[in-house]
Short mmCIF file of C-alpha atoms and ligand atoms in Angstrom, two decimals:
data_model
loop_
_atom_site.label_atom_id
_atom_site.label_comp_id
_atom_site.label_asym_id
_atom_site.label_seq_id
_atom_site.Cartn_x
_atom_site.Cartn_y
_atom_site.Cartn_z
CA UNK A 1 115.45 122.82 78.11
CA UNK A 2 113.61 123.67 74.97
CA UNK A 3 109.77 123.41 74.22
CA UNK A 4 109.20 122.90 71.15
CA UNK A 5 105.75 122.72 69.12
CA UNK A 6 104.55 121.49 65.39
CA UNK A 7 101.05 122.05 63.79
CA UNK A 8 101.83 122.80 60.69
CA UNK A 9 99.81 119.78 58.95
CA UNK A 10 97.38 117.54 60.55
CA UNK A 11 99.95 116.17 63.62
CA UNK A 12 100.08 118.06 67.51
CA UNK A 13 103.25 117.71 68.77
CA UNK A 14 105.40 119.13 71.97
CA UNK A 15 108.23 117.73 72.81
CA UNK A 16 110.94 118.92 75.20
CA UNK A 17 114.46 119.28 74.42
CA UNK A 18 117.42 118.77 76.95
CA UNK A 19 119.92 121.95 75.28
CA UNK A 20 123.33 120.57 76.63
CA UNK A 21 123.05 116.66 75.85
CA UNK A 22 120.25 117.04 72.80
CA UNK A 23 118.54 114.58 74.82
CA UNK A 24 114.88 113.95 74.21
CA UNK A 25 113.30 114.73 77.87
CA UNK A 26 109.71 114.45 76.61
CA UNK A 27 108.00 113.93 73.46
CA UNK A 28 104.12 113.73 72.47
CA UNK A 29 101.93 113.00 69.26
CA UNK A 30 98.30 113.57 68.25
CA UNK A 31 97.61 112.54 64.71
CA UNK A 32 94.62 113.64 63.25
CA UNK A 33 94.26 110.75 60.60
CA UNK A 34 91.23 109.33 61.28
CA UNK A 35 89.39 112.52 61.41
CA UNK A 36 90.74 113.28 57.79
CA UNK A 37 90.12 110.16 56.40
CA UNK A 38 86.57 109.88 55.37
CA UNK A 39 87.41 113.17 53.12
CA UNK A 40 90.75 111.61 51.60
CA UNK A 41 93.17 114.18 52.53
CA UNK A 42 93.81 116.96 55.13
CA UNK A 43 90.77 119.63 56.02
CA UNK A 44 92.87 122.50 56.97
CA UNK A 45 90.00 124.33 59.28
CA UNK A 46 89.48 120.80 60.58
CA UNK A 47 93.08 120.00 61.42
CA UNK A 48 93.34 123.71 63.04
CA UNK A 49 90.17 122.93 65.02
CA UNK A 50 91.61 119.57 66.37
CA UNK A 51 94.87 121.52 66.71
CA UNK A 52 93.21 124.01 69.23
CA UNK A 53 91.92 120.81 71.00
CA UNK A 54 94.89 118.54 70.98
CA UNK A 55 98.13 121.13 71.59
CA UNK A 56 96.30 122.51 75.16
CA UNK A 57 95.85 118.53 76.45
CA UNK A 58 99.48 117.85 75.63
CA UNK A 59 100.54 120.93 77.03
CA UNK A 60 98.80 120.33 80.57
CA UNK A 61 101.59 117.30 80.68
CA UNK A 62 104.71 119.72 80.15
CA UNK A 63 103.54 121.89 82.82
CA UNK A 64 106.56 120.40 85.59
CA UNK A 65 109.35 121.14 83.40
CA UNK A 66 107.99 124.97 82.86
CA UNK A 67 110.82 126.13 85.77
CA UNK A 68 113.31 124.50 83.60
CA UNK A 69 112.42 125.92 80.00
CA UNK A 70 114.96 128.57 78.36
CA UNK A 71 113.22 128.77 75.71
CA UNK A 72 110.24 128.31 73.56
CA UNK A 73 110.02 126.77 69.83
CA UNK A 74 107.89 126.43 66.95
CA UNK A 75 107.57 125.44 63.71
CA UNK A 76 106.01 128.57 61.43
CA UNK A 77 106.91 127.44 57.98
CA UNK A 78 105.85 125.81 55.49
CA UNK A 79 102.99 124.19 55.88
CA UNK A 80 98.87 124.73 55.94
CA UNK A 81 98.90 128.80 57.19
CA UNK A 82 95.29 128.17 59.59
CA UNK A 83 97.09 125.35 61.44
CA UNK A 84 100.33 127.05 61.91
CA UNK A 85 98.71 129.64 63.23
CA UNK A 86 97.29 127.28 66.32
CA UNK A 87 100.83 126.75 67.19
CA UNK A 88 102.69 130.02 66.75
CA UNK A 89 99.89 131.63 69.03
CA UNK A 90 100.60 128.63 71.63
CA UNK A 91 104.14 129.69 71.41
CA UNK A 92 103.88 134.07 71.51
CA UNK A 93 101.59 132.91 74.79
CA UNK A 94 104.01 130.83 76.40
CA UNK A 95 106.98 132.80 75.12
CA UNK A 96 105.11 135.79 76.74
CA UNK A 97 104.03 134.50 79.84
CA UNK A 98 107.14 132.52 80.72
CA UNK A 99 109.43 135.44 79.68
CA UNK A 100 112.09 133.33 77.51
CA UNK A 101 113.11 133.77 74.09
CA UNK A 102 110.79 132.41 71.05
CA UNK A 103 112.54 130.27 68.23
CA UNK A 104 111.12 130.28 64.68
CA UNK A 105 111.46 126.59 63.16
CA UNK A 106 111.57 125.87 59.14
CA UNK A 107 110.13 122.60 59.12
CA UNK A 108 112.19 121.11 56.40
CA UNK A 109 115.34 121.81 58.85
CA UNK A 110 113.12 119.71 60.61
CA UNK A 111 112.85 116.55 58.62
CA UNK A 112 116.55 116.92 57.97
CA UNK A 113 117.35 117.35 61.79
CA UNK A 114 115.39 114.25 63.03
CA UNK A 115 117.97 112.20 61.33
CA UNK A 116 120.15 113.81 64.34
CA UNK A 117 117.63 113.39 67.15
CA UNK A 118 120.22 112.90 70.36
CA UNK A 119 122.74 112.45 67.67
CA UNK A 120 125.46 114.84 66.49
CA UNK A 121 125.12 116.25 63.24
CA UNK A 122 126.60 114.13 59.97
CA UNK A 123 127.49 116.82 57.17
CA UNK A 124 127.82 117.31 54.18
CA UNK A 125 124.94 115.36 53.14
CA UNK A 126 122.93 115.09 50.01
CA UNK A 127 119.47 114.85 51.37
CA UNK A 128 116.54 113.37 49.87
CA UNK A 129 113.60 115.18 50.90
CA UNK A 130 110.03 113.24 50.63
CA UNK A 131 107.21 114.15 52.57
CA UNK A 132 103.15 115.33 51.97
CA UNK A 133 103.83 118.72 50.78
CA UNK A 134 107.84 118.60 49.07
CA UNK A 135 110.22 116.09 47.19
CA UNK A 136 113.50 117.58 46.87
CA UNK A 137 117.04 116.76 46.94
CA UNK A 138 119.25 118.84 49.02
CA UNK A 139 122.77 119.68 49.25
CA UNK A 140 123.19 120.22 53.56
CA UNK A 141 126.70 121.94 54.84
CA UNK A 142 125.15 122.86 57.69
CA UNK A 143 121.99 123.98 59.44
CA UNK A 144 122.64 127.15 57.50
CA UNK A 145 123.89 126.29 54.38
CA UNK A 146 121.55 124.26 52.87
CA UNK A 147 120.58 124.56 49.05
CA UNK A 148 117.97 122.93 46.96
CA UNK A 149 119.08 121.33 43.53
CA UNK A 150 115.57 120.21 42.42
CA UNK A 151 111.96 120.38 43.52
CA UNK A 152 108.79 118.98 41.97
CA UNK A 153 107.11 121.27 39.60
CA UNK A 154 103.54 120.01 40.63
CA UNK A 155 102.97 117.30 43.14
CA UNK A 156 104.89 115.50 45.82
CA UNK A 157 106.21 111.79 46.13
CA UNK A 158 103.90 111.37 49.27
CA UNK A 159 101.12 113.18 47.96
CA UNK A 160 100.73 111.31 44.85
CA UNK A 161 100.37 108.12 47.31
CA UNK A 162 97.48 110.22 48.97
CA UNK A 163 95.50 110.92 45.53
CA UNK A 164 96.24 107.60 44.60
CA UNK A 165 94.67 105.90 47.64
CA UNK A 166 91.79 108.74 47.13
CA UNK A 167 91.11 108.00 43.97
CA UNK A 168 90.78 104.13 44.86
CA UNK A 169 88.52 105.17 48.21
CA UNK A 170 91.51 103.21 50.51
CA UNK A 171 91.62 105.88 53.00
CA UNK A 172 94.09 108.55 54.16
CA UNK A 173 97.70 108.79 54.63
CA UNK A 174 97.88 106.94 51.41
CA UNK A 175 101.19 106.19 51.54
CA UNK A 176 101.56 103.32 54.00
CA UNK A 177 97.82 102.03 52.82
CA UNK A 178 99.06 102.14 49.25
CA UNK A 179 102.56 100.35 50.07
CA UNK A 180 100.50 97.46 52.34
CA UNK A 181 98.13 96.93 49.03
CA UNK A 182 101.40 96.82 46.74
CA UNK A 183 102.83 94.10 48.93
CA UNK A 184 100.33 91.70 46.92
CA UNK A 185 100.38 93.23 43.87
CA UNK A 186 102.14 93.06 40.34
CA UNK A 187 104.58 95.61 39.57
CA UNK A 188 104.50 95.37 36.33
CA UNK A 189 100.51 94.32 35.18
CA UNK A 190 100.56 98.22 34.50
CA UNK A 191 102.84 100.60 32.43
CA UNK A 192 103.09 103.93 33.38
CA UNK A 193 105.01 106.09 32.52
CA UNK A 194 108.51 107.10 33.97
CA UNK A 195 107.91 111.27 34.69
CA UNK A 196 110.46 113.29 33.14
CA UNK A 197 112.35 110.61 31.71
CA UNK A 198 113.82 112.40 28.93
CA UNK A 199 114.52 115.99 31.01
CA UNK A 200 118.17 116.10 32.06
CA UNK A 201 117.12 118.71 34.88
CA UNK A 202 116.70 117.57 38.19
CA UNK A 203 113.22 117.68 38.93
CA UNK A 204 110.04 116.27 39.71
CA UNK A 205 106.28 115.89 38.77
CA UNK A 206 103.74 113.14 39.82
CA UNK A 207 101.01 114.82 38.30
CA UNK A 208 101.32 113.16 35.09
CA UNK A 209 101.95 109.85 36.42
CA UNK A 210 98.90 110.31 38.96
CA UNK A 211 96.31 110.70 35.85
CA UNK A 212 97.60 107.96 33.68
CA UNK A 213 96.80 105.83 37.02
CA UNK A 214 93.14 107.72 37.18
CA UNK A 215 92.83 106.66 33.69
CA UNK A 216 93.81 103.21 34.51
CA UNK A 217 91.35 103.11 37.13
CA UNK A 218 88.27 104.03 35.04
CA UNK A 219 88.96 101.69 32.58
CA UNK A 220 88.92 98.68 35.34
CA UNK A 221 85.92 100.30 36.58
CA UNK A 222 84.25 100.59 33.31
CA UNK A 223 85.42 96.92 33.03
CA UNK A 224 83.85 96.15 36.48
CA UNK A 225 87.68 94.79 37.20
CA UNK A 226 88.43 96.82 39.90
CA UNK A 227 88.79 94.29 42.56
CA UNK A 228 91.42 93.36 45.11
CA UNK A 229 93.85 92.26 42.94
CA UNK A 230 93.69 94.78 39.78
CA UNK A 231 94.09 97.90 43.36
CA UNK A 232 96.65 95.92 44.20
CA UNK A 233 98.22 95.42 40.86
CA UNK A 234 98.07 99.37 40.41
CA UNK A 235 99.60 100.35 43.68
CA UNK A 236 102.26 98.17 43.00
CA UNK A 237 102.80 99.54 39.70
CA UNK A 238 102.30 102.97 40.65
CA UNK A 239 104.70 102.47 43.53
CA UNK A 240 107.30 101.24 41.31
CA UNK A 241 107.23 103.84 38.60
CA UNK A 242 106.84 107.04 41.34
CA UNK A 243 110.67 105.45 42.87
CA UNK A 244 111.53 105.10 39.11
CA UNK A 245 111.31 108.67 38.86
CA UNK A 246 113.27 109.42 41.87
CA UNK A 247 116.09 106.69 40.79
CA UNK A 248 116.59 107.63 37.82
CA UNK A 249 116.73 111.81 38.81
CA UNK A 250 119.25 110.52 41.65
CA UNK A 251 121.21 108.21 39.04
CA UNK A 252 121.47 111.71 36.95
CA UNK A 253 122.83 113.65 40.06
CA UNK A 254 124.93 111.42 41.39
CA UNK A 255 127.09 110.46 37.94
CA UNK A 256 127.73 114.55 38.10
CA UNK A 257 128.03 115.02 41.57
CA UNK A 258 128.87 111.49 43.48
CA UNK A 259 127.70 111.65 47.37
CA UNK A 260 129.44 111.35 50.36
CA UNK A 261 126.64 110.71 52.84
CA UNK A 262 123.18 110.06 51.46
CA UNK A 263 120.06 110.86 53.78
CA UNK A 264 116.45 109.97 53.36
CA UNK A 265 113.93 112.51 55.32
CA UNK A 266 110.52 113.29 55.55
CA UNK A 267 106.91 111.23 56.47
CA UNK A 268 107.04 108.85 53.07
CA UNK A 269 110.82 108.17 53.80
CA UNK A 270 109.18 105.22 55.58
CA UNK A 271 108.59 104.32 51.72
CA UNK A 272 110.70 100.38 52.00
CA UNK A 273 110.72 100.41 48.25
CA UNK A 274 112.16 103.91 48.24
CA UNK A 275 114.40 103.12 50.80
CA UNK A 276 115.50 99.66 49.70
CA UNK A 277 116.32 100.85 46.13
CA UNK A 278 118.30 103.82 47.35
CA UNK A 279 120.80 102.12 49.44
CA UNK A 280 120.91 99.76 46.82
CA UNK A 281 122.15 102.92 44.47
CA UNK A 282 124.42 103.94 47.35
CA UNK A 283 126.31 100.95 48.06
CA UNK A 284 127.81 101.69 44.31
CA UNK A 285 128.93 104.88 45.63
CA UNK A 286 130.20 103.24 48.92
CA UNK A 287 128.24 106.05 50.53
CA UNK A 288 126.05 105.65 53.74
CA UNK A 289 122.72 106.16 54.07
CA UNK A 290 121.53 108.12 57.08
CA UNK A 291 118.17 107.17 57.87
CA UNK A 292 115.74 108.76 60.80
CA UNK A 293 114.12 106.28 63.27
CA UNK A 294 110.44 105.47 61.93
CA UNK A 295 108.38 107.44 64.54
CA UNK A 296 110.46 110.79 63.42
CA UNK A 297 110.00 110.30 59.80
CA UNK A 298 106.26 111.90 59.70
CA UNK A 299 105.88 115.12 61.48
CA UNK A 300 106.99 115.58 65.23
CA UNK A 301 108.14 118.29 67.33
CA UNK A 302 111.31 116.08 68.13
CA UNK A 303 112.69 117.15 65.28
CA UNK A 304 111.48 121.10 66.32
CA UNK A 305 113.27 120.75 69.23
CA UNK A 306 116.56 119.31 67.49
CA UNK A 307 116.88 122.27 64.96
CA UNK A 308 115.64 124.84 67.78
CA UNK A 309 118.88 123.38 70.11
CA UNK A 310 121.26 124.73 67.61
CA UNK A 311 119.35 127.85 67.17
CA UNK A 312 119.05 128.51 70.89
CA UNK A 313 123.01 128.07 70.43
CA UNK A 314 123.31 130.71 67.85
CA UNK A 315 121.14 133.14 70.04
CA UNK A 316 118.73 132.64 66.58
CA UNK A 317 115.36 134.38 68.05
CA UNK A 318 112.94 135.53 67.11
CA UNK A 319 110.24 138.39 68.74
CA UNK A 320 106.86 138.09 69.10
CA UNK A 321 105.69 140.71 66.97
CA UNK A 322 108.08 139.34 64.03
CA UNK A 323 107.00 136.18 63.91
CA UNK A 324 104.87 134.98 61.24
CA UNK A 325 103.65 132.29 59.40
CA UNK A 326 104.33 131.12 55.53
CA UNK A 327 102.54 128.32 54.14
CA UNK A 328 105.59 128.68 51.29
CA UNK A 329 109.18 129.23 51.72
CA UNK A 330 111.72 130.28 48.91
CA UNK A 331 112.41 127.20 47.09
CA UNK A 332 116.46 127.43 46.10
CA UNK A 333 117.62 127.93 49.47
CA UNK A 334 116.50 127.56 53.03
O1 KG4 B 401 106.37 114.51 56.55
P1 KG4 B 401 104.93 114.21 56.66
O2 KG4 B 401 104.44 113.56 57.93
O3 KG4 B 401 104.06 115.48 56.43
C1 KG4 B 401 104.45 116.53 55.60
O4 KG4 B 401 105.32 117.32 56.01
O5 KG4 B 401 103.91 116.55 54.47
O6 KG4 B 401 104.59 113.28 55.41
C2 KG4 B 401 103.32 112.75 55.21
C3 KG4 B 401 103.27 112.14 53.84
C4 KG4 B 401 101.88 111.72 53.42
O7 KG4 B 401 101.66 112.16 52.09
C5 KG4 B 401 101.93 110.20 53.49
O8 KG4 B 401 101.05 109.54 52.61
C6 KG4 B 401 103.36 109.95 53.12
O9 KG4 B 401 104.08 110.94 53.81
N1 KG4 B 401 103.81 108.61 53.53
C7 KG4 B 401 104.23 107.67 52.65
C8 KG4 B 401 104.51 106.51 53.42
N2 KG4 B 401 104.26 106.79 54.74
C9 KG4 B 401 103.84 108.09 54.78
N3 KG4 B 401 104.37 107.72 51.32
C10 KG4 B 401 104.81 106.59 50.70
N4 KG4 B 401 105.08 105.44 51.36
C11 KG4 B 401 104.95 105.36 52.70
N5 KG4 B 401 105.22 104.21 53.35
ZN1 ZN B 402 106.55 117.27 57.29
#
């Protein structure tokens, strides 16, 4: 069996990995949401201090399977570098003290591997990647052949749901809050604009799109408008024009390059609109759409242990004076 650990945002995870059957023996989550909320996003010396709190309790429940471990796995990049940290020096100790090998997890592998949790793999793929910190689309051979066609130049799809909801004072992770308000709302009271509508590269930005809804906002403030229905009205609208953007990127893509298997990963994959619209775009391709279970979408050390399986396979390891962590990988290829 594999331990496996991820703290590289504001969630504590272990979870233990069976290596022969990929079965999930034992998986556990602290999310630090509540803590975060009242300041509208993630405190990274606040999420490493509840880290250092959280990953020791969960641990304390692992302790029977210790005999059985072959080896011990963590996520080190990307992500926030203090809260990495908490885990990586979880994982040198146990790595150390247990004597068994250490595996060094990307944590993008690890969005795209929890569509595979006690599954086999499903490749090629075109992956959609959407999550707090990265919206990209990805071309997967394997778990080493992976290449990024586009990335967003500025913000994420999920983060732009977070400064939304910020900006509004609805509370942190925006996303879900801001796709509950839309549910009431009218998608088209408000007319943003599409991002990068007339670019024919593949890429993304929500940073424009995020201040035309600021603006939006202070003018139904100034108006002393901004009530349930006008926050509803501009989630809604927001919501549809940030899956605009990604429709009409993918529509690009795919009339070049027509997939085979689709895949939707990351925490604000659990987007319905998102979702919804891209199978819709996928049935025209007669392509499937692999989608991960809800409760692996946002960040888990499921996944962790899913990617770290296959590295335990390739003997991938890592030492403990090697190891470090990067809050930023190489974007064209990971
Ligand atoms: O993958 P994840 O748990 O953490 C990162 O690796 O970043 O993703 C969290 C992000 C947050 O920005 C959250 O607001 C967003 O995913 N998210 C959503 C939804 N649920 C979570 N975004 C849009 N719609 C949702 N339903
Ligand atoms: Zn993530």
């Amino acid at each position: 069996m594999i331990l496996s650990i991820e703290s590289s945002c504001d969630d504590s995870s272990i979870a233990i990995t069976n290596i022969e059957t990929k079965e999930l023996i034992y998986h556990k989550k602290i999310s630090q949401e509540l803590e975060h909320s009242a300041y509208g996003g993630v405190v990274p010396e606040l999420a490493a201090r509840l880290h250092a709190e959280a990953l020791p309790k969960i641990l304390e429940e692992c302790k029977e399977y210790f005999q059985d471990l072959k080896a011990i796995a963590v996520t080190n990049a990307p992500g926030l570098s203090v809260t990495l940290t908490e885990g990586v020096t979880m994982a040198k100790a146990l790595s150390l003290s247990l004597n068994i090998p250490l595996i060094a997890v990307n944590h993008l592998k690890g969005h795209i591997y929890s569509l595979f949790i006690e599954k086999k793999e499903q490749f090629p793929c075109t992956i959609l990647l959407v999550s707090g910190g990265h919206t990209q689309i990805i071309e997967a051979n394997n778990l080493n052949d992976m290449r990024v066609i586009g990335s967003t130049m500025d913000d994420s799809f999920g983060e732009s749901f977070d400064k939304v909801s910020k900006m509004m004072g609805l509370g942190y992770p925006g996303g879900p809050i801001v796709q509950e308000k839309a549910k009431t709302g009218d998608n088209e009271a408000y007319d943003f604009p599409i991002p990068l509508r007339q670019s024919p590269k593949i890429e993304f930005s929500y940073s424009g799109l995020k201040n035309a809804v600021r603006i939006a906002i202070l003018k139904e403030e100034e108006n002393q408008n901004l009530n349930e229905q006008t926050i509803s009205n501009i989630c809604a609208s927001f919501q549809k024009t940030a899956s605009d953007h990604i429709l009409m990127k993918l529509k690009k893509y795919f009339k070049v390059n027509p997939p085979i298997t689709f895949a939707i990963v990351g925490g604000a994959s659990a987007n319905t609109e998102l979702r919804s619209r891209c199978e819709k775009l996928c049935e025209t391709y007669d392509c499937p759409v692999l989608l991960a279970e809800l409760k692996y979408c946002s960040d888990n050390a499921a996944m962790i242990g899913r990617v770290a399986v296959e590295q335990y396979k390739n003997s991938d390891f890592i030492s403990i004076n090697k190891i470090d962590v990067k809050s930023r990988i190489k974007e064209s290829t990971f």
